[in-house]
GROMACS .gro file of C-alpha atoms in nm:
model
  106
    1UNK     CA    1   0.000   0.000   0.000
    2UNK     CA    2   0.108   0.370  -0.074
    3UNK     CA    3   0.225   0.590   0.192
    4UNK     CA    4  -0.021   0.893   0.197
    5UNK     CA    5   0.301   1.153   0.116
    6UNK     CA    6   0.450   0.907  -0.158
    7UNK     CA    7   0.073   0.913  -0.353
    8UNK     CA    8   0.083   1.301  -0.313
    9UNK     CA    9   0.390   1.325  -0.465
   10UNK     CA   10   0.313   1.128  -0.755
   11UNK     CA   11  -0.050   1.338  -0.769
   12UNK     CA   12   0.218   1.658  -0.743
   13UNK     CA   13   0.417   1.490  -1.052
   14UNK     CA   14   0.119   1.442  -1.233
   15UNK     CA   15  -0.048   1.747  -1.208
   16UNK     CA   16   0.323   1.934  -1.305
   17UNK     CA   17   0.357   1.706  -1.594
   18UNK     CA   18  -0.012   1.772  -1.722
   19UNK     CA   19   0.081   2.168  -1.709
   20UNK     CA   20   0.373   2.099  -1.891
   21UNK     CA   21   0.223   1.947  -2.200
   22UNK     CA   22  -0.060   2.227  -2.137
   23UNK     CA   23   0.186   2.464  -2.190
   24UNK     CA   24   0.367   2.377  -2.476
   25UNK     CA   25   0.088   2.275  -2.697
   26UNK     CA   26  -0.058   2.610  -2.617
   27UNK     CA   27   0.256   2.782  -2.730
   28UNK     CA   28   0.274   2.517  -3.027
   29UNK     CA   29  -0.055   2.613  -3.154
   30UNK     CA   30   0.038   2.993  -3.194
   31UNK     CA   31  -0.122   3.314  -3.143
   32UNK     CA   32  -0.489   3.384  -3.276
   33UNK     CA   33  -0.463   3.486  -3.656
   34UNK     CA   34  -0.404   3.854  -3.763
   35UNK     CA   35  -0.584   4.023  -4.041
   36UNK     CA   36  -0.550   3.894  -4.401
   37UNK     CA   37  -0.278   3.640  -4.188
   38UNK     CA   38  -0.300   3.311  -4.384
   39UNK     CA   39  -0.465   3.044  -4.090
   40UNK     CA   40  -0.446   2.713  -4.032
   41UNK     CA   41  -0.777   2.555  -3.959
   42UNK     CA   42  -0.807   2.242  -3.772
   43UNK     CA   43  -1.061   2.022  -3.804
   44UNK     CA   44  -1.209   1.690  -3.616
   45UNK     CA   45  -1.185   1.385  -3.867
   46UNK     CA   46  -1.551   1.279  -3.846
   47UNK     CA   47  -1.644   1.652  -3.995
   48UNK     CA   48  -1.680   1.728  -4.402
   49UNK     CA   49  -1.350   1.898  -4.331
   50UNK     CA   50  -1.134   2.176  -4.290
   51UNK     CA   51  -1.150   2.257  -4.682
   52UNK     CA   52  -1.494   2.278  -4.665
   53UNK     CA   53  -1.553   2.480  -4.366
   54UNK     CA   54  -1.319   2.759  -4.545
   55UNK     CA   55  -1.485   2.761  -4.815
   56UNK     CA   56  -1.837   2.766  -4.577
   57UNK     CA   57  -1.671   3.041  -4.455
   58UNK     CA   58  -1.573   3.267  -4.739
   59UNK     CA   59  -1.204   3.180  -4.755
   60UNK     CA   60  -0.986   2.999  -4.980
   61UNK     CA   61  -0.757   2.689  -4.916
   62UNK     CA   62  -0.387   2.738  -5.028
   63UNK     CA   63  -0.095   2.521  -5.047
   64UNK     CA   64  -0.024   2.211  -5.208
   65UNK     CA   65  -0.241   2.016  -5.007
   66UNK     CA   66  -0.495   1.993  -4.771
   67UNK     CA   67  -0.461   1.746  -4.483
   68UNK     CA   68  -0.800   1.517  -4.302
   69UNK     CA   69  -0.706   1.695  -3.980
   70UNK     CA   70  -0.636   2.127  -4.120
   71UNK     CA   71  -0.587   2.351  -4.394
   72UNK     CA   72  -0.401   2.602  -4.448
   73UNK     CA   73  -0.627   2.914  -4.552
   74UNK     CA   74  -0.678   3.318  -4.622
   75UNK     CA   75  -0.952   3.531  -4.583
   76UNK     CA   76  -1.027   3.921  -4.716
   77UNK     CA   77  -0.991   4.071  -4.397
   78UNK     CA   78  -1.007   3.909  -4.038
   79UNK     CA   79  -1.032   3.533  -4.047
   80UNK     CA   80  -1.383   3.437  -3.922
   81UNK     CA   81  -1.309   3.235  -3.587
   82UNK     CA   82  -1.614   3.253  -3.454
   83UNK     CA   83  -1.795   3.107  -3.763
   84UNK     CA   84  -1.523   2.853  -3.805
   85UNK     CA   85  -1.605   2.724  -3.450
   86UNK     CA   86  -1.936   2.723  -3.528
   87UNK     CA   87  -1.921   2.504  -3.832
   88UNK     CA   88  -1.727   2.264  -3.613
   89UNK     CA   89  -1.296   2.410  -3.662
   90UNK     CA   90  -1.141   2.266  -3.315
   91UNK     CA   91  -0.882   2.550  -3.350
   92UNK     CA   92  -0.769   2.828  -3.592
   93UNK     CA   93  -0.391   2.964  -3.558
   94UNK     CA   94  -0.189   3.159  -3.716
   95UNK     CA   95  -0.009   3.005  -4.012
   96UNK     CA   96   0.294   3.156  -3.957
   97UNK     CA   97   0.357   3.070  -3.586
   98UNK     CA   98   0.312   2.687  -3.706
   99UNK     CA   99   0.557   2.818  -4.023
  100UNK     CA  100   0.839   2.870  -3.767
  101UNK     CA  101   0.775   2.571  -3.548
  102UNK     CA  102   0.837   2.367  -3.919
  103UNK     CA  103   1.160   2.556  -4.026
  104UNK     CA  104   0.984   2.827  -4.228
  105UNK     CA  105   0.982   3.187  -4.300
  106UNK     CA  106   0.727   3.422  -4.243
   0.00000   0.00000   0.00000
């Protein structure tokens, strides 16, 4: 049986390691998306798709490819979070903060 102080430790270890990953998927994912920034929209599997929730949305894909899980997109003007939520995006960042996590320019 665990000693009361060893299982709060571990609880303590847990918790810390939990924040961790917390923390750098958070900074992974980048900053919310300027204006006229290109985006990348993320999308759960079981949906129609990222590609078709940009162009739901009023934007249009770019790049060679389009993945099951995101797109990379632009829109005139702000990118429409709010509606890209809506139609069921998990996330959309800015493409240039996942640019420099790949090697890229901005």
């Amino acid at each position: 049986m665990f000693a009361p102080r060893l299982l709060l430790d571990a609880l303590l270890l847990v918790c810390l390691l939990l924040a961790g990953v917390g923390a750098t998927l958070a900074a992974a994912l980048g900053s919310a998306p300027g204006d006229g920034a290109p985006v990348l929209v993320i999308a759960p599997p079981w949906s129609e798709g990222a590609g078709a929730m940009i162009a739901q949305a009023g934007g249009r894909a770019i790049g060679p490819d389009a993945a099951s899980f995101g797109a990379l997109a632009v829109f005139d003007g702000a990118a429409p979070v709010a509606q890209l939520r809506a139609f069921g995006a998990w996330a959309v960042r800015d493409a240039r903060a996942m640019a420099s996590l790949c090697g890229g320019r901005s």
